[in-house]
Tab-separated table of C-alpha atoms in Angstrom:
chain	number	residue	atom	x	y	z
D	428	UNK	CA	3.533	-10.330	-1.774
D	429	UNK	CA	-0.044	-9.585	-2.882
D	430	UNK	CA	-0.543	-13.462	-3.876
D	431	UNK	CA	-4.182	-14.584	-4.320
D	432	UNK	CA	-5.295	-16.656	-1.219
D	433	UNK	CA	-7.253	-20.559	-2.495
D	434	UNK	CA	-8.845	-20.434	0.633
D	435	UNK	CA	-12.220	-18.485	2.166
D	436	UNK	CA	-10.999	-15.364	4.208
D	437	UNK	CA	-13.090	-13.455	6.243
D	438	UNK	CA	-12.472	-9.675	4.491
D	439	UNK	CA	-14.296	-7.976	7.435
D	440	UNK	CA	-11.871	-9.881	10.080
D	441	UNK	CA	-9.337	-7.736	12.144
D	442	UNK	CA	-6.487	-8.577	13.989
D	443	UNK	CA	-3.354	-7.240	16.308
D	444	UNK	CA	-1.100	-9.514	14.890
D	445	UNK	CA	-0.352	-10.141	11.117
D	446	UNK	CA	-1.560	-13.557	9.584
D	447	UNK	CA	-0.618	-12.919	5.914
D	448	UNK	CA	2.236	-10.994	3.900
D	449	UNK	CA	1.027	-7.083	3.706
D	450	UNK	CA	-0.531	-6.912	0.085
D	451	UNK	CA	-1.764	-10.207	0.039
D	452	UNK	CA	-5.032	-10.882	-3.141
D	453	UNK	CA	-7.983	-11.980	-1.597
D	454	UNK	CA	-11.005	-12.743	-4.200
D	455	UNK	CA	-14.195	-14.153	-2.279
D	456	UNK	CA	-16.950	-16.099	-4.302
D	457	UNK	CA	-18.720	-12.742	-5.691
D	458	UNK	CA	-15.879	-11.647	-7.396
D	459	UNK	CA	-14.815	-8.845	-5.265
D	460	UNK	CA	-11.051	-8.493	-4.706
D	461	UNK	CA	-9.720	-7.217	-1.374
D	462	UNK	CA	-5.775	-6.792	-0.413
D	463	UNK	CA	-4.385	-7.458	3.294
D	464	UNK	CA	-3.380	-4.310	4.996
D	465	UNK	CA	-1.946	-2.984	8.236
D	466	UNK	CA	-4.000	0.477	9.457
D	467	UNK	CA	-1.368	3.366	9.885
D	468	UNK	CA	-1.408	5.181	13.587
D	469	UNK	CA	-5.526	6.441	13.069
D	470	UNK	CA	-8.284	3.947	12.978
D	471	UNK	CA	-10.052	3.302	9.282
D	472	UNK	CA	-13.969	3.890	8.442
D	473	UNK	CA	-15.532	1.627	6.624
D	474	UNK	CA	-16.542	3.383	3.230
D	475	UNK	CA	-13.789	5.855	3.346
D	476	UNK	CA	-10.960	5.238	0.939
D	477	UNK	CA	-7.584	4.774	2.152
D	478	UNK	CA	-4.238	5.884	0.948
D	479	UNK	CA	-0.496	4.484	1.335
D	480	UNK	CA	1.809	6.140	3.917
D	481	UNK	CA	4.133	8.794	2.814
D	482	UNK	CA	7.845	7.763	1.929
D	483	UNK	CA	10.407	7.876	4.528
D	484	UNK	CA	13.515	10.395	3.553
D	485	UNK	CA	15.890	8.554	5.682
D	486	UNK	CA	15.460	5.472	3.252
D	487	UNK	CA	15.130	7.239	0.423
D	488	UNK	CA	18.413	7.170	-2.132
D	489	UNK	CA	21.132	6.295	0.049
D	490	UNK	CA	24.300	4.491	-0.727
D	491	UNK	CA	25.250	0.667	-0.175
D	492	UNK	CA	27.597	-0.141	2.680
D	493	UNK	CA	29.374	-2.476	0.950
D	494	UNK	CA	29.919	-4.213	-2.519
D	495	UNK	CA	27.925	-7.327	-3.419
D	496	UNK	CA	28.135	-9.375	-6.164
D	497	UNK	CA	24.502	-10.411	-7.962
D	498	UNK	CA	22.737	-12.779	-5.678
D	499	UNK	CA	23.096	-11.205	-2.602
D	500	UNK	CA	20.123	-11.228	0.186
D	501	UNK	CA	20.948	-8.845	2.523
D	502	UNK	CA	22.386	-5.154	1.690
D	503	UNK	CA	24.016	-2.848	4.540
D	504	UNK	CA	23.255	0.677	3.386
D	505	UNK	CA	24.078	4.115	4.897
D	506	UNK	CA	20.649	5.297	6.201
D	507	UNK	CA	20.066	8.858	6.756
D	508	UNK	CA	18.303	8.873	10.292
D	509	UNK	CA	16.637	7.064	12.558
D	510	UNK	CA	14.557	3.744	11.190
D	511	UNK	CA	11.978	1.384	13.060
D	512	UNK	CA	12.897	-2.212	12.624
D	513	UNK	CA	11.230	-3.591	9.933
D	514	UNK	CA	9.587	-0.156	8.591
D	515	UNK	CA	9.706	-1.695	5.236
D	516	UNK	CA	8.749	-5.549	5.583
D	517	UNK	CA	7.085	-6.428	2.806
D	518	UNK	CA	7.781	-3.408	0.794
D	519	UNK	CA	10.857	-2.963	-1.866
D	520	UNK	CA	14.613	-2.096	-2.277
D	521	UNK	CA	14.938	-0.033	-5.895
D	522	UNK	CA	18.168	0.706	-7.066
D	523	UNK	CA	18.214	4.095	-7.363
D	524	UNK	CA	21.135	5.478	-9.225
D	525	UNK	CA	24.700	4.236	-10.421
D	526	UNK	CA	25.451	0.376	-10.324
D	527	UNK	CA	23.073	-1.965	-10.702
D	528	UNK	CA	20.415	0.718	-11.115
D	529	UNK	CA	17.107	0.376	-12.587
D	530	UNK	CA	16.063	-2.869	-10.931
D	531	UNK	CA	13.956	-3.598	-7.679
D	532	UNK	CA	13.408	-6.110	-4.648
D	533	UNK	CA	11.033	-7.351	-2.342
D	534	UNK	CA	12.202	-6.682	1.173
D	535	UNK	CA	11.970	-9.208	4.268
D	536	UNK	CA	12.912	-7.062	6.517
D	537	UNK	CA	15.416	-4.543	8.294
D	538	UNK	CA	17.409	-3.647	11.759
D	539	UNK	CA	16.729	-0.624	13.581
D	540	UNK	CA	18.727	2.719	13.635
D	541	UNK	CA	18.877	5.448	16.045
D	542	UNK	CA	20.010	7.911	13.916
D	543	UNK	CA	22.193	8.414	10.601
D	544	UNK	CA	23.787	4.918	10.727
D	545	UNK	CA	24.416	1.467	8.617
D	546	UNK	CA	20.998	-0.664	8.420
D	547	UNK	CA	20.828	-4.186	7.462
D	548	UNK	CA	18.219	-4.461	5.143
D	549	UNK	CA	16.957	-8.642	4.119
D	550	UNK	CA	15.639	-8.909	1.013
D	551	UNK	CA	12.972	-11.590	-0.121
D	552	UNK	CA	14.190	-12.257	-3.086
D	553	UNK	CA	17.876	-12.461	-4.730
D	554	UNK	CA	19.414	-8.879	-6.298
D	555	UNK	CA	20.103	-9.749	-9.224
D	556	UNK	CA	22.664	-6.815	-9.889
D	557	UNK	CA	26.146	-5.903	-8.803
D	558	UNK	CA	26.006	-3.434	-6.390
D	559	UNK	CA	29.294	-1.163	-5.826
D	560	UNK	CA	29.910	0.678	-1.953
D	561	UNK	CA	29.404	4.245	-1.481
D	562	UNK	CA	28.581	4.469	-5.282
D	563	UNK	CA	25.253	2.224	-5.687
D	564	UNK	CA	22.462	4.407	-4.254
D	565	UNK	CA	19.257	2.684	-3.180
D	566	UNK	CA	15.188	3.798	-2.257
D	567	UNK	CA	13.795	1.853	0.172
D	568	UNK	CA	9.663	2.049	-0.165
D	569	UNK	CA	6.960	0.455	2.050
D	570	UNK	CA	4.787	-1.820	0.915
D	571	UNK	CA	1.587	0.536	-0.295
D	572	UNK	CA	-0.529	-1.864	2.180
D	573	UNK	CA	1.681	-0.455	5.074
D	574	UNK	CA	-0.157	1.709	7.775
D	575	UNK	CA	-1.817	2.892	5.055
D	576	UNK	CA	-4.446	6.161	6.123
D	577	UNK	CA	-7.505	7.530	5.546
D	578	UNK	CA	-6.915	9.664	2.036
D	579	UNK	CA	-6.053	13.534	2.325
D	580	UNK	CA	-7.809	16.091	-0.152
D	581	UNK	CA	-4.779	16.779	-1.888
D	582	UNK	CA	-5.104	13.523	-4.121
D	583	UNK	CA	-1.080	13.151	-3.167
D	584	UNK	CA	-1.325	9.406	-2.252
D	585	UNK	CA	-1.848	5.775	-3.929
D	586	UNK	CA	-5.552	4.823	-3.168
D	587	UNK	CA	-5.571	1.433	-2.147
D	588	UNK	CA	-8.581	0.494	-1.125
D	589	UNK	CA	-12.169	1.165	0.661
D	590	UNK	CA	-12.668	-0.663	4.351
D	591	UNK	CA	-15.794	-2.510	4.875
D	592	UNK	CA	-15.266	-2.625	8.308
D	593	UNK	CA	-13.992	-0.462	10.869
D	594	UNK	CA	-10.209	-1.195	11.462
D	595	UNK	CA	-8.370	-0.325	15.082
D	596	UNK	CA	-5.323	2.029	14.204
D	597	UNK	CA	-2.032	-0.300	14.439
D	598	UNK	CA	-4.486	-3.538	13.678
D	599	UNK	CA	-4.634	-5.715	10.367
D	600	UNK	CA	-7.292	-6.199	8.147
D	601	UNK	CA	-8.406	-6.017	4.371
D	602	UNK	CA	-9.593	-3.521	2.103
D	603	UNK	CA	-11.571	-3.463	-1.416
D	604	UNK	CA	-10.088	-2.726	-4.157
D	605	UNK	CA	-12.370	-4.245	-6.929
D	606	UNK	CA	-16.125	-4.930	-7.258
D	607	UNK	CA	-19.219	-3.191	-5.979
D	608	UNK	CA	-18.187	-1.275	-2.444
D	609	UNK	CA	-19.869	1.762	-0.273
D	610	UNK	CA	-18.250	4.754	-1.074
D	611	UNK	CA	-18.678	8.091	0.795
D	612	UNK	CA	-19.177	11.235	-1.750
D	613	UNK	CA	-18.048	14.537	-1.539
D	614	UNK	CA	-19.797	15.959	-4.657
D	615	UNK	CA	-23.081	14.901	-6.306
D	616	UNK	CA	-21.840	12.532	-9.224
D	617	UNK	CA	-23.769	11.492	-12.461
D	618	UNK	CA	-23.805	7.690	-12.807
D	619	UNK	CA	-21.397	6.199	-14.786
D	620	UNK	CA	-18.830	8.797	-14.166
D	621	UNK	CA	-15.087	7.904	-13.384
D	622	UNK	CA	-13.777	8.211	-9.848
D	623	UNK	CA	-11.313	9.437	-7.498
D	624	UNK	CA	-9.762	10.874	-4.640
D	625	UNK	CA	-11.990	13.607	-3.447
D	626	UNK	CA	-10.374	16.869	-2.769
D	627	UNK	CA	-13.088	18.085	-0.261
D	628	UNK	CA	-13.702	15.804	2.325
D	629	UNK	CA	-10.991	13.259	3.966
D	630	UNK	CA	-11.836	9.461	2.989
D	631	UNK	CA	-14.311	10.641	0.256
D	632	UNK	CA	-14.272	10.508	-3.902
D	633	UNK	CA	-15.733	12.717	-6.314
D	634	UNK	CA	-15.805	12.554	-9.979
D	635	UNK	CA	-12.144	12.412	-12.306
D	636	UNK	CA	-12.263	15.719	-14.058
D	637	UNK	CA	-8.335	16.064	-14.815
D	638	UNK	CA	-5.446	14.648	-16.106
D	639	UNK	CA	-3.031	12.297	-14.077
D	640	UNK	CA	-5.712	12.152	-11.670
D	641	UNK	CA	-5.698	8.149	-10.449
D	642	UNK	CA	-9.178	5.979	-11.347
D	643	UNK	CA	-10.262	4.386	-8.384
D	644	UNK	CA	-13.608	2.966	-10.243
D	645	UNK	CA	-16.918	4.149	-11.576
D	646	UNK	CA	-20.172	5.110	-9.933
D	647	UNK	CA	-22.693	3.121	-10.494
D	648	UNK	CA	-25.213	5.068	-9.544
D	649	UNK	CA	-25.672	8.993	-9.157
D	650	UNK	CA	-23.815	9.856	-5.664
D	651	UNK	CA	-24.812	12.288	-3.435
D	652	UNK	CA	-22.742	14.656	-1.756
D	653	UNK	CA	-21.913	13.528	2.142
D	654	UNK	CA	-23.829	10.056	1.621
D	655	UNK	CA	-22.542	6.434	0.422
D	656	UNK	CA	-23.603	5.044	-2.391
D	657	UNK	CA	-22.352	2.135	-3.936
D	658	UNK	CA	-19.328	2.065	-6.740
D	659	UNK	CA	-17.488	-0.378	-8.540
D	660	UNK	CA	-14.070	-0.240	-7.517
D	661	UNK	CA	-11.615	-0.672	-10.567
D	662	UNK	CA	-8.119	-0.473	-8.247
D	663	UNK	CA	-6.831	-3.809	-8.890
C-alpha cells in the first residue's frame, strides 16, 4: 500500500477493474502527487474533494476467534453482522484492546458473512503480537482510498483527494492530493489562506478558521464562492 509507482501513469485514466493496490503514490513529472482510489456507490466530479467511507460497526472492536502466536497471517474473528468479501482489502487490522494491543496490519483480504458470524480475515503482512481468543479485540478499517465519496459539510471525514476527472461510481481511478489542482469554493477566500472541508456546499472547501479542522492545502489565489480556482493541495 500507497507505494510510489517508477513508471508514467495516466492520473485521469479510469477503470472497472483494479490495476494497482488501493492507496497506491503516483508522482508525474510536474511534481503533483495523486493516490489510486476506488469511487464509493456515487460517481466523483472532478474538482470536488473527496472523503473516505465511514467505518463499518460490524468490524469495529470485535474479539479473535482463536489464539495465535506472533507471526500469524490470517485471524478468524467474531464479526458483528453481515460483511462483503473483501470490504477491507487493502485497508488494516488494529488491535484494539487486551493482548497484543496497540499494534496494526495491512489486510489482504477477508470471507464474507451473512450475519453475526466468524470471518477469516488475511493479512498482508505478519502480526507481530500474540493474540489471545475471545480476549484480544480487533478494528478492522478500510483502506481511506476505499469507495471513498464526495465530502459532506460536516467536515466528519479524511479528505483524500480532489478528482481531475470524472470517475463512474464503483470504477477506479486517482485523485490529487499534492500540487496545484481545481478546487470548487464555497466561500470567497483571500489568497494564501489555509484550506479545508467546506461546510456549505458538498465537494467544496472554504477557508480553516478552527481548531482540529484538517489542512487540505492553501489557496493560491483569492477563490470565489461557487467557482474553481486553483489551490495547492498539501494532503500528502
Amino acid at each position: 500500500m500507497s507505494r510510489q509507482s517508477l513508471i508514467a501513469i495516466n492520473t485521469r485514466e479510469i477503470s472497472a477493474t483494479k490495476q494497482h493496490e488501493l492507496g497506491t503514490k503516483y508522482e508525474d513529472e510536474f511534481g503533483n502527487i495523486y493516490r489510486y482510489i476506488r469511487a464509493g456507490g456515487t460517481a466523483l466530479d472532478p474538482g470536488k474533494l473527496v472523503v473516505n467511507a465511514d467505518s463499518d460497526a460490524d468490524g469495529t472492536n470485535v474479539t479473535v476467534a482463536r489464539t495465535y502466536s506472533a507471526g500469524a497471517t490470517e485471524i478468524v474473528v467474531d464479526a458483528a453482522g453481515a460483511v462483503a468479501a473483501d470490504a477491507f482489502v487493502d485497508g488494516t487490522l488494529t488491535v484494539s484492546d487486551a493482548t497484543g494491543e496497540g499494534v496494526t496490519v495491512v489486510v489482504s483480504g477477508n470471507t464474507a458473512t451473512s450475519g453475526a458470524a466468524e470471518m477469516t480475515v488475511t493479512l498482508a503482512q505478519p502480526i507481530p503480537v500474540a493474540l489471545t481468543i475471545d480476549v484480544s479485540e480487533v478494528t478492522l478499517q478500510k483502506s481511506p482510498w476505499d469507495a471513498v465519496v464526495i465530502s459532506a459539510t460536516d467536515q466528519a471525514d479524511q479528505a483524500v483527494g480532489v478528482p481531475n476527472v470524472a470517475v463512474t461510481a464503483d470504477y477506479y481511478g486517482w485523485v490529487q492530493t499534492r500540487g496545484t489542482c481545481a478546487v470548487l469554493a464555497d466561500e470567497a477566500v483571500t489568497k494564501g489562506l489555509a484550506l479545508t472541508i467546506g461546510t456549505g456546499v458538498a465537494g467544496a472547501v472554504e477557508a480553516l478558521d478552527a481548531a482540529g479542522e484538517q489542512q487540505i492545502g492553501v489557496a493560491q489565489m483569492a477563490l470565489v464562492d461557487t467557482e474553481y480556482r486553483p489551490a495547492f493541495l498539501s494532503i500528502d
